Every structure is written in structure tokens, then in C-alpha cells.
Coordinates of C-alpha atoms in Angstrom, one line a residue:
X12 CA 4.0 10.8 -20.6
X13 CA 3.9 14.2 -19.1
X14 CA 5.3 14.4 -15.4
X15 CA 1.8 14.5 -14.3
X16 CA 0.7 11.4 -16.0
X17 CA 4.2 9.6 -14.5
X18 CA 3.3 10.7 -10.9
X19 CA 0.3 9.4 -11.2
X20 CA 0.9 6.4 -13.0
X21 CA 3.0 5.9 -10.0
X22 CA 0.5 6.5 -7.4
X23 CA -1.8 3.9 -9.1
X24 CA 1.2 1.1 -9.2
X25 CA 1.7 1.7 -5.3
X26 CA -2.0 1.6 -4.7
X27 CA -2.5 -1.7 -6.3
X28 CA 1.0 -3.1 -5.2
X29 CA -0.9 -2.5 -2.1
X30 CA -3.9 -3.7 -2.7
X31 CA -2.4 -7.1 -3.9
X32 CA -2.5 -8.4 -0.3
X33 CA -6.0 -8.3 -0.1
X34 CA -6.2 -10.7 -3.0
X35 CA -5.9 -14.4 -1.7
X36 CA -8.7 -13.4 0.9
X37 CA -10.4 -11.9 -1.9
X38 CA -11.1 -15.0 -3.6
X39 CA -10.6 -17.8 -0.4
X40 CA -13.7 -15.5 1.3
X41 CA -15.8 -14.6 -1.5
X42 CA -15.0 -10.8 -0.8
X43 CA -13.6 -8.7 1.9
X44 CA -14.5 -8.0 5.4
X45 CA -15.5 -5.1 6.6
X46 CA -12.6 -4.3 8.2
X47 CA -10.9 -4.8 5.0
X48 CA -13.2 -2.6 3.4
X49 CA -12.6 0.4 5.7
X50 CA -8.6 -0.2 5.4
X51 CA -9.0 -0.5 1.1
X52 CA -11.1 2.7 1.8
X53 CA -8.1 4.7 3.5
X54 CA -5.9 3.9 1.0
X55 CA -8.1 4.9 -1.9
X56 CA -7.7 8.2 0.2
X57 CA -4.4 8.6 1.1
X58 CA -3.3 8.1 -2.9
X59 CA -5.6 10.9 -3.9
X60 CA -7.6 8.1 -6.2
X61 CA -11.1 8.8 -5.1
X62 CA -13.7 9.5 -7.9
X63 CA -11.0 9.5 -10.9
X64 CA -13.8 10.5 -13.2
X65 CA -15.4 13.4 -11.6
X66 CA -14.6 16.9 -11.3
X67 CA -12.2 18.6 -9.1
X68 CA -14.6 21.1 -8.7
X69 CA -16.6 18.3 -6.8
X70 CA -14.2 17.2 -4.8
X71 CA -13.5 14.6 -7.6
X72 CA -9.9 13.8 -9.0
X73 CA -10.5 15.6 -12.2
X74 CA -8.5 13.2 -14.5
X75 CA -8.5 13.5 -18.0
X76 CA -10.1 10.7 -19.6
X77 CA -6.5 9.1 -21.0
X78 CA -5.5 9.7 -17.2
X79 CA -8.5 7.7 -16.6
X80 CA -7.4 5.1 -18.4
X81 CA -3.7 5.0 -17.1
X82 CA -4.5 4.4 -13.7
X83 CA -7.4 1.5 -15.0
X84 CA -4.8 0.0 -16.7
X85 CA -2.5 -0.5 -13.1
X86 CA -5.7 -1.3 -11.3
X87 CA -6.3 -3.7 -14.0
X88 CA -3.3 -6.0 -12.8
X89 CA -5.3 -7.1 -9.0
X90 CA -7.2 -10.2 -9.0
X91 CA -11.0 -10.7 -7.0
X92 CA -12.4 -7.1 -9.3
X93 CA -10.6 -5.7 -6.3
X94 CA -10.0 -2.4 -8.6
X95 CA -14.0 -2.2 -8.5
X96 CA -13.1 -1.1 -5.0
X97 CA -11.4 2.6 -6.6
X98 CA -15.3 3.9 -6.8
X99 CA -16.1 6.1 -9.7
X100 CA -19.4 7.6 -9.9
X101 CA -21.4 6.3 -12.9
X102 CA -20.9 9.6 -15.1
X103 CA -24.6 9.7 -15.5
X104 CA -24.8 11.4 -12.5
X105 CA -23.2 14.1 -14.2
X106 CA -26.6 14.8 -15.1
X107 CA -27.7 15.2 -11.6
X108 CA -29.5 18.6 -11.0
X109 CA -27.7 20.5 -7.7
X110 CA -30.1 19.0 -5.3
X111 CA -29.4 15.6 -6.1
X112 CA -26.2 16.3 -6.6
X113 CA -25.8 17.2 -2.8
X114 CA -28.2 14.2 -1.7
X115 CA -26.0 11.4 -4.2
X116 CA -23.3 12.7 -6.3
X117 CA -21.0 14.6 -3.3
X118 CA -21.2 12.1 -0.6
X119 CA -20.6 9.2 -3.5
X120 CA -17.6 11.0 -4.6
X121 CA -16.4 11.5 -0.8
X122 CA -16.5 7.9 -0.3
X123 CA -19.9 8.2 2.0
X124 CA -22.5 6.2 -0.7
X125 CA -22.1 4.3 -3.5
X126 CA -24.3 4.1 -6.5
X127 CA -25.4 0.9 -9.0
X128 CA -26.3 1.2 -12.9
X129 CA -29.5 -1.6 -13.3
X130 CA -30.3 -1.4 -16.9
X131 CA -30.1 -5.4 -18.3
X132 CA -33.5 -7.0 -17.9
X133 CA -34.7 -10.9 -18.4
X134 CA -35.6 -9.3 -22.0
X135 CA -33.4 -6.8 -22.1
X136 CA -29.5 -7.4 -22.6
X137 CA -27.8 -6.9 -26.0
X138 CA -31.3 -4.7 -26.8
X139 CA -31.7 -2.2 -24.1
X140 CA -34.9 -0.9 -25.6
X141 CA -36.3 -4.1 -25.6
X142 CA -37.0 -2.9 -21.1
X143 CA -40.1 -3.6 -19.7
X144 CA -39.7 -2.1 -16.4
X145 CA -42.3 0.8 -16.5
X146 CA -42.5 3.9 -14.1
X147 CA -46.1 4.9 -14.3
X148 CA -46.9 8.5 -12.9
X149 CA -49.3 8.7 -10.1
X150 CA -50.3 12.2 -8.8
X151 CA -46.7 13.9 -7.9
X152 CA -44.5 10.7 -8.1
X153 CA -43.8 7.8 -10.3
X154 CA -44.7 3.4 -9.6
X155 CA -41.9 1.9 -10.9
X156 CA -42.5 -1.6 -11.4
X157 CA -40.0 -4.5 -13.3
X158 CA -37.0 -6.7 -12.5
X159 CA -33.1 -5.8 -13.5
X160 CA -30.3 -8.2 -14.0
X161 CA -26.5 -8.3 -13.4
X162 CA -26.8 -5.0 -11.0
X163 CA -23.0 -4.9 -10.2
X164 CA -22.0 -3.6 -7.0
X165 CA -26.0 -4.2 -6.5
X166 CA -24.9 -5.4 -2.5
X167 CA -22.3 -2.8 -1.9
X168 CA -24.7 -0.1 -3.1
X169 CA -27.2 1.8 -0.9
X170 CA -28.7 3.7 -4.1
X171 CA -29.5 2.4 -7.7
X172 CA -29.8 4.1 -11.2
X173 CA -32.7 2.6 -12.5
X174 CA -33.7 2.4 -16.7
X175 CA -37.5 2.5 -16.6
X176 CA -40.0 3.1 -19.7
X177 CA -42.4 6.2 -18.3
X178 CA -45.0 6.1 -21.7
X179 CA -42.3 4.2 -23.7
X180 CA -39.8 7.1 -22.9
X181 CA -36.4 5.6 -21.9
X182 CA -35.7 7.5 -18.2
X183 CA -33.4 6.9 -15.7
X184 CA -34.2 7.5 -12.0
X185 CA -32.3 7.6 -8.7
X186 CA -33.3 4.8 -6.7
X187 CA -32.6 4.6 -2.9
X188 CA -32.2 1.3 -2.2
X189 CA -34.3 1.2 0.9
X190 CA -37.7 2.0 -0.5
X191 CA -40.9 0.2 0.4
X192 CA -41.2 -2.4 -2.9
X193 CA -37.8 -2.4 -3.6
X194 CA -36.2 -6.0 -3.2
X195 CA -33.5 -8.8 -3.8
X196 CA -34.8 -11.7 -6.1
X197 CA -31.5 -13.6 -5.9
X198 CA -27.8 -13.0 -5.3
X199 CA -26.3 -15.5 -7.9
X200 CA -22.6 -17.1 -8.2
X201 CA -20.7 -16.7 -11.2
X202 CA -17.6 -18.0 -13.0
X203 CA -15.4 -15.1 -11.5
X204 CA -14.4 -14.1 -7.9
X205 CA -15.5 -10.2 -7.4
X206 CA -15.2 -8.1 -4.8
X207 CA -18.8 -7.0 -4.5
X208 CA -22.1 -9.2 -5.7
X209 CA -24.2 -8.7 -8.9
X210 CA -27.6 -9.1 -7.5
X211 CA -31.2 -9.6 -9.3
X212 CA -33.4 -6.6 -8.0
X213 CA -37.2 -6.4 -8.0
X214 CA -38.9 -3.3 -8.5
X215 CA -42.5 -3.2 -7.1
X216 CA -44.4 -0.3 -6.6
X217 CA -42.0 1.7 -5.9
X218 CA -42.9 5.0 -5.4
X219 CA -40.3 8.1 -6.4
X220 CA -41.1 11.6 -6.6
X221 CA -40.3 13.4 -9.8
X222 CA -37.5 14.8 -8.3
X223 CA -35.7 11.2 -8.6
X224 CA -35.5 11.4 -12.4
X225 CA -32.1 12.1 -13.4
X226 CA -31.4 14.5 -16.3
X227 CA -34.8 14.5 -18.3
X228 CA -37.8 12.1 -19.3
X229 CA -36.9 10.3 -22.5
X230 CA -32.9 10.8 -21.9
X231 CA -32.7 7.6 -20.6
X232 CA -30.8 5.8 -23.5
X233 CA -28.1 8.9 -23.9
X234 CA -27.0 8.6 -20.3
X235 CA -26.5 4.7 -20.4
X236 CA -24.7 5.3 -23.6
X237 CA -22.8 8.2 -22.2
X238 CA -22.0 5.4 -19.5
X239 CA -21.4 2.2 -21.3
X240 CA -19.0 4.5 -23.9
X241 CA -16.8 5.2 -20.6
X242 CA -16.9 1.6 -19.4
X243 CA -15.9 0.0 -22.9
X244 CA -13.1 3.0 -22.8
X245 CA -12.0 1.7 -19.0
X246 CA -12.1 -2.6 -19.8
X247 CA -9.9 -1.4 -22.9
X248 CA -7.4 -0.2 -20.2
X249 CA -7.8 -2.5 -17.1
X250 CA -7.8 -5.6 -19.6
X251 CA -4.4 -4.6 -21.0
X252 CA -3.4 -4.1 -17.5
X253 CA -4.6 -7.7 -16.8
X254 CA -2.6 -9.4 -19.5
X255 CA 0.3 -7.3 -18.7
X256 CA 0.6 -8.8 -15.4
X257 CA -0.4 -12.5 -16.4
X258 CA 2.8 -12.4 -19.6
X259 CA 5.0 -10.7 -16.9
X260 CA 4.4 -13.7 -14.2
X261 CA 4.5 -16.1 -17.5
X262 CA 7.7 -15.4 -18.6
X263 CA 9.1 -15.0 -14.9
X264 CA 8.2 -18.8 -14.3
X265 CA 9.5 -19.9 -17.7
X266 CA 13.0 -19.1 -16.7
X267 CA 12.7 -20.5 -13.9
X268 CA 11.0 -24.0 -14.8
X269 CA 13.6 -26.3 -16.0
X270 CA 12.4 -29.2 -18.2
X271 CA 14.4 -31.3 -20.6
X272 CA 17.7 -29.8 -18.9
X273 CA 17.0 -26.6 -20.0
X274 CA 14.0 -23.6 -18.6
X275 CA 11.5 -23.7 -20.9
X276 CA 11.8 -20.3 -22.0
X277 CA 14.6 -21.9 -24.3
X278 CA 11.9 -23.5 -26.4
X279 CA 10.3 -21.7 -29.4
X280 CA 6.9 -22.8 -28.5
X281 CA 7.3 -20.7 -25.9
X282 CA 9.1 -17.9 -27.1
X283 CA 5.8 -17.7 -29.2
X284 CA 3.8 -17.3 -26.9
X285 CA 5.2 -14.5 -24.9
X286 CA 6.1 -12.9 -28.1
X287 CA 2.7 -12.8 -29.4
X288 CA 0.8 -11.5 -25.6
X289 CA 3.8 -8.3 -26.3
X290 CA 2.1 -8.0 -29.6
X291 CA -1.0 -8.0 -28.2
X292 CA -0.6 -5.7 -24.8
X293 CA 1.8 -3.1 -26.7
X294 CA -0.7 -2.5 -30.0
X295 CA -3.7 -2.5 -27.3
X296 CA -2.1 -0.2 -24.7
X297 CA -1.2 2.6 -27.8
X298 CA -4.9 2.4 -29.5
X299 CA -6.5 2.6 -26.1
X300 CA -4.5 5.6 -25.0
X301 CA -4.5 7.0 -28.6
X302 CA -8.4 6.8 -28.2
X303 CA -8.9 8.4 -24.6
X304 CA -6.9 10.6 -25.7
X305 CA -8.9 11.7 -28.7
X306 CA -11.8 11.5 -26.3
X307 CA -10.4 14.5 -24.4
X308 CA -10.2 16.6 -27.6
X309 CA -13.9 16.8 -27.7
X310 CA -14.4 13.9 -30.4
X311 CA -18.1 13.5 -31.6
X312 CA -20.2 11.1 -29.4
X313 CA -21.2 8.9 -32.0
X314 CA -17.7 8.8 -33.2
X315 CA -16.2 8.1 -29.8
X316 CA -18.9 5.5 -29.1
X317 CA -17.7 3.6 -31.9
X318 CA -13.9 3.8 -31.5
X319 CA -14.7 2.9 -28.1
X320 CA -16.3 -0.2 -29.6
X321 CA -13.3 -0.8 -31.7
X322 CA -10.7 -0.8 -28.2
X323 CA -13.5 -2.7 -26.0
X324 CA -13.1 -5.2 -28.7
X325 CA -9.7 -5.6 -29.6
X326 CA -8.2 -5.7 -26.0
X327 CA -10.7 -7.6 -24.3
X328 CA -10.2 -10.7 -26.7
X329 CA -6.1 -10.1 -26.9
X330 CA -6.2 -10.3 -23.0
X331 CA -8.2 -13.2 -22.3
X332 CA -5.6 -14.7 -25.3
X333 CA -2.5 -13.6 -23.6
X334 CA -4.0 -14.6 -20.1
X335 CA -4.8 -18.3 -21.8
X336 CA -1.3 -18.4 -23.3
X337 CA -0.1 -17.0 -19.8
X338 CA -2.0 -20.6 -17.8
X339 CA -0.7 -23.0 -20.3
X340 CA 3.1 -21.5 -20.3
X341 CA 2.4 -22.6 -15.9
X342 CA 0.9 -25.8 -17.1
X343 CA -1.1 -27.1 -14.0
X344 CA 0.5 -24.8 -11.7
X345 CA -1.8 -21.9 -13.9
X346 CA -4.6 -24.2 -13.0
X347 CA -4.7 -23.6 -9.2
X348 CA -6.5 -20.7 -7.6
X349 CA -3.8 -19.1 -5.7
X350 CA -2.0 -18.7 -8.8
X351 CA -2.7 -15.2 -9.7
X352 CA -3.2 -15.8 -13.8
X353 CA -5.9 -18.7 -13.2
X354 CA -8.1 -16.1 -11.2
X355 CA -7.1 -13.6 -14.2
X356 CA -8.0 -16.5 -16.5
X357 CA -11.8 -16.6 -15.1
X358 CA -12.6 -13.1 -14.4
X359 CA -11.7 -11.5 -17.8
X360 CA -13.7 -13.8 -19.9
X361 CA -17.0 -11.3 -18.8
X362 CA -15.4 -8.8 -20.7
X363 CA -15.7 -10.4 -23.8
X364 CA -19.7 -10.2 -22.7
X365 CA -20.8 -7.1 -20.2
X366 CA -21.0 -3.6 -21.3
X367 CA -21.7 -5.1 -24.9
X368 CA -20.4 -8.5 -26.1
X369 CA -18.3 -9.1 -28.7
X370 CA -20.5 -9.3 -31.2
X371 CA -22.3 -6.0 -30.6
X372 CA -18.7 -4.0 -30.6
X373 CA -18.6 -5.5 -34.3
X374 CA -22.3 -4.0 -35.4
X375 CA -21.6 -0.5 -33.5
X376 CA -18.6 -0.4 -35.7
X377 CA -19.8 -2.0 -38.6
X378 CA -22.8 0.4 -38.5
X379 CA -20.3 3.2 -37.9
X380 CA -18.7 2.0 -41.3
X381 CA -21.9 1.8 -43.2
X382 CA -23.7 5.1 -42.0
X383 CA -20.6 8.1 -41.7
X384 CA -18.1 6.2 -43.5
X385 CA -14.9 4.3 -42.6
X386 CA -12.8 8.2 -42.7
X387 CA -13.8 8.8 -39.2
X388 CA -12.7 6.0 -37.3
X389 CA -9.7 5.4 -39.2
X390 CA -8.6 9.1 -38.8
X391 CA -6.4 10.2 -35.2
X392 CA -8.2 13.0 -33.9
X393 CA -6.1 16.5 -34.3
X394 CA -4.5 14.9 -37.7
X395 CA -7.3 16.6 -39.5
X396 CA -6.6 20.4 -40.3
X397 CA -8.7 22.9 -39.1

């Protein structure tokens, strides 16, 4: 790493080191307080961590996409999603023309608002262009009218990035979340503890001026892509983060518990499974910084899309093996909440499903394979002579 990446590297360890005391209460409370909240805030701040993925020209950090990905995979290590709490801008908003960049994208970036993506629909999950929510013009402005699922950070949020079909054109509007027609269907509880809530949102009537849509009619699909590519790149990271921590605590206890008259460690059972989670974080932590990496060298959409399937894929099912192997080495101590890999345990198995499951990394880079050819996504970017 160059001294920039240490120093920041270290700034993202003391931040969640930090944060780590927040964690208990985290998952005991269902969340933070408020009080809580505006403490996590101020030290979001005072490590210069704000907006990681935006611009410094917009008051963002302005890291690099592998620098990105360092700090995701430190923030990765905290239990409850508490690294949710690090907000990043969905980099759709990119896309945002300068008046909405001043009304969303500047005060998001300062800390002052907080957006949510709502793409997945009751009929709409693996197949985003299967979306039925419709945003029908009407004189100046648009009736937006449909239901979206999963809207993470749907509670926390005071505006929404809404997918909506205007004459079967894929377009995504800003949505403030106060508008007449725009509603909660139902906040429901899931396997994991997180931070914020992923809330069911009804859309009725909701009226938006043209104005609201962000980047163009019809360029709906490319901005979620744009978004779900950087996701896939950041679970790739926090994941191997997360099963970094969980081995770490593993193989702590192991030397510890004594069984047999000897720790436990001793025993090639479990030798093999702490040898096999290092197999697992070390080859995941070098693809997914080879790949951000060749991100920042300007690689072709497509191309990144899939090779960000490829790290999605590999490192979210190595971690939520090296976080099982990680309970089992605790035995029923790994079973009880407070132990940090049992709330580990729960919360990475959605990344084996959100932001694409499993099986739909495998088509993107199957299809990859069958339409351009195996060459690109075997090749290391900047390999290839000019």
C-alpha cells in the first residue's frame, strides 16, 4: 500500500474500533438512539470518512474506488450493519443536474439528508425490468404510482430514489419522502440485526415535477447498474472484512479453550478450519483489491460489471463459510448473541442474496463468458499492451 492508502487504512481501523461499542446496544435495542446517532455522526466527521465515494470537489472524500474498498473492508469487521452508518451517496446521484445537486447531493454528502435506492418490487427482484411501478405524466409533472420492497435505510432516509416505468422507459426519480401519496406499507423484521430498517413503501399518486427525474428518461436501468456494480464491488470488501474478524476471534478462543488437556487449537480438525477461512480471506482480499483497482484504470462497464460479479460471488460465500467455521470452532458459546461471530453469522448470509444473489453473479459472468469471451475477465487490467 502507498502511505496514503496506510493512513487511511488506519483511520478506518480507529473508526470502527470505535464504533465497536455501539455494538451490543446495536443488536439488544434493535438500533441506536438518537443520541447515539448524533455521537456515530461526529465521529464519521472527525476521521474525515464522510461520503467516501464522492468527489472532493463536493465536499466528498474523493477516494479511489480500491480506497473505497479498503476502508469497506475495516468497516466490514462491526456487527448490527453499524458500517451502514459511514453514509455514501448512492453514485446515481452523480447523475444529479446542479440544481438537484444543491437540493440532495451536497447536504447528503455533508451529513444533513440521507438518500434510499427503492428498485425491488413484489414482481420485481432478480428481473428489475420485470417493475410495474409506473410514473405517468400529467401536465408539467409525473403520478407515480407502485409499491417497492427491501428499501434499505427506507426509515433513516428523508428522500428516496425511485425506479419507475414512464411509457415502459426505465427512469429513476428523486423522491422526497414527505410527499402527499407517499407511504409505509410495513416495516418488517428480518434474520439480521441492522442499524437502520428496510421498509415496504407505497407510491400513490405521487406527484413530482419533471425536475425530479434524475439523469434522463429511459436511463433508469444504467444508473441502478452503475449502482448495484459499486455495491457488489463494496460486499466483496466489507464481507472479507467480516470473516477476517470472525477467524481472528476463532482462533483467539481456540487457544484458549482447553479440552482433552490440551486447547483445542492442538487438534487438526481445527487447524483445518482456520487454515482454510486464511485461504479464503487472503485469495478474496487480493481479487477484490486487484478488481477495484482495475476499476480505477477506467475498465469497460460491462467488463467491470462482470468482474464485479465474479468478487460479489466469491467472497460473499467464502465469508459466510469462514464465519460458520468461525461459530462451530466457539461451539455453543458462537451460538449466543453477544458473541460477536453469531451476529456476523446472521447478518452476512443476505449477501449471498441482495444486490444480486448467487445465482445471478453466475449468469452475469456466464453471459460475460458466452458473449465477449472468457480473455477479458481472466485478463489484469494494465497487463495488456497498449
Amino acid at each position: 500500500m502507498t502511505p496514503r492508502q496506510i493512513e487511511l487504512k488506519q483511520r478506518a481501523i480507529s473508526w470502527t474500533n470505535e464504533m465497536m461499542q455501539y455494538e451490543l446496544d446495536c443488536e439488544m435495542n434493535n438500533g441506536l438512539s438518537a443520541d447515539q446517532h448524533a455521537k456515530v455522526k461526529q465521529l464519521i466527521l472527525n476521521h474525515g470518512l464522510a461520503a467516501i465515494n464522492m468527489p472532493a470537489e463536493w465536499g466528498g472524500a474523493g477516494l479511489s474506488v480500491l480506497e473505497h474498498a479498503i476502508v469497506s473492508e475495516e468497516v466490514g469487521k462491526l456487527t448490527g450493519a453499524l458500517w451502514d452508518t459511514l453514509w455514501r451517496p448512492a453514485n446515481a446521484l452523480k447523475a444529479c443536474t446542479p440544481a438537484q445537486r444543491e437540493e440532495y447531493l451536497l447536504p447528503e454528502i455533508r451529513g444533513e439528508r440521507r438518500d434510499a435506492v427503492a428498485i425491488t418490487e413484489p414482481e420485481a427482484g432478480s428481473d428489475p425490468q420485470n417493475i410495474q411501478t409506473t410514473a405517468v405524466k400529467d401536465g408539467d409533472s409525473y403520478l407515480i404510482n407502485g409499491e417497492k420492497l427491501f428499501v434499505t435505510v427506507g426509515d433513516a432516509a428523508d428522500f428516496l430514489l425511485v425506479l419507475a416505468s414512464v411509457d415502459g422507459a426505465p427512469t429513476m426519480f428523486i423522491v422526497d419522502k414527505d410527499l402527499p401519496g407517499v407511504s409505509v406499507k410495513r416495516t418488517p423484521r428480518y434474520t439480521h440485526t441492522f442499524v437502520y430498517e428496510h421498509p415496504e413503501f407505497l407510491f400513490e399518486d405521487v406527484r413530482v415535477g419533471a425536475d425530479k427525474i434524475l439523469g434522463a428518461i429511459g436511463q433508469g436501468y444504467e444508473l441502478t447498474r452503475d449502482w448495484f456494480v459499486e455495491e457488489r464491488l463494496m460486499i466483496a470488501a466489507r464481507t472479507t472484512g467480516a470473516a477476517e474478524r470472525a477467524t481472528l476471534l476463532a482462533a483467539e478462543f481456540a487457544k484458549e479453550r482447553v479440552q482433552f488437556g490440551q486447547p483445542i487449537i492442538n487438534f487438526q480438525l481445527i487447524q483445518n478450519m482456520l487454515a482454510k477461512n486464511t485461504v479464503d480471506i487472503m485469495t478474496n482480499r487480493a481479487l477484490t483489491y486487484q478488481v477495484a483497482w482495475e476499476a480505477d484504470q477506467g475498465m469497460d462497464r460491462k467488463l467491470l460489471n462482470a468482474k464485479a460479479a465474479v468478487i460479489k460471488l466469491g467472497a460473499s460465500e467464502a465469508s459466510n463459510r469462514c464465519v460458520d467455521n468461525a461459530l462451530q470452532i466457539f461451539g455453543g458459546r458462537g451460538y449466543m448473541r453477544e458473541n460477536p461471530v453469531e451476529r456476523l453469522w446472521r447478518e452476512l448470509r443476505v449477501d449471498r442474496i441482495w444486490e444480486g444473489t448467487s445465482e445471478i453473479q453466475t449468469i452475469i459472468i456466464g453471459n460475460e463468458i458466452n458473449k465477449r469471451g472468457a480473455e477479458g475477465l481472466l485478463d489484469y487490467a494494465g497487463a495488456v499492451p497498449a
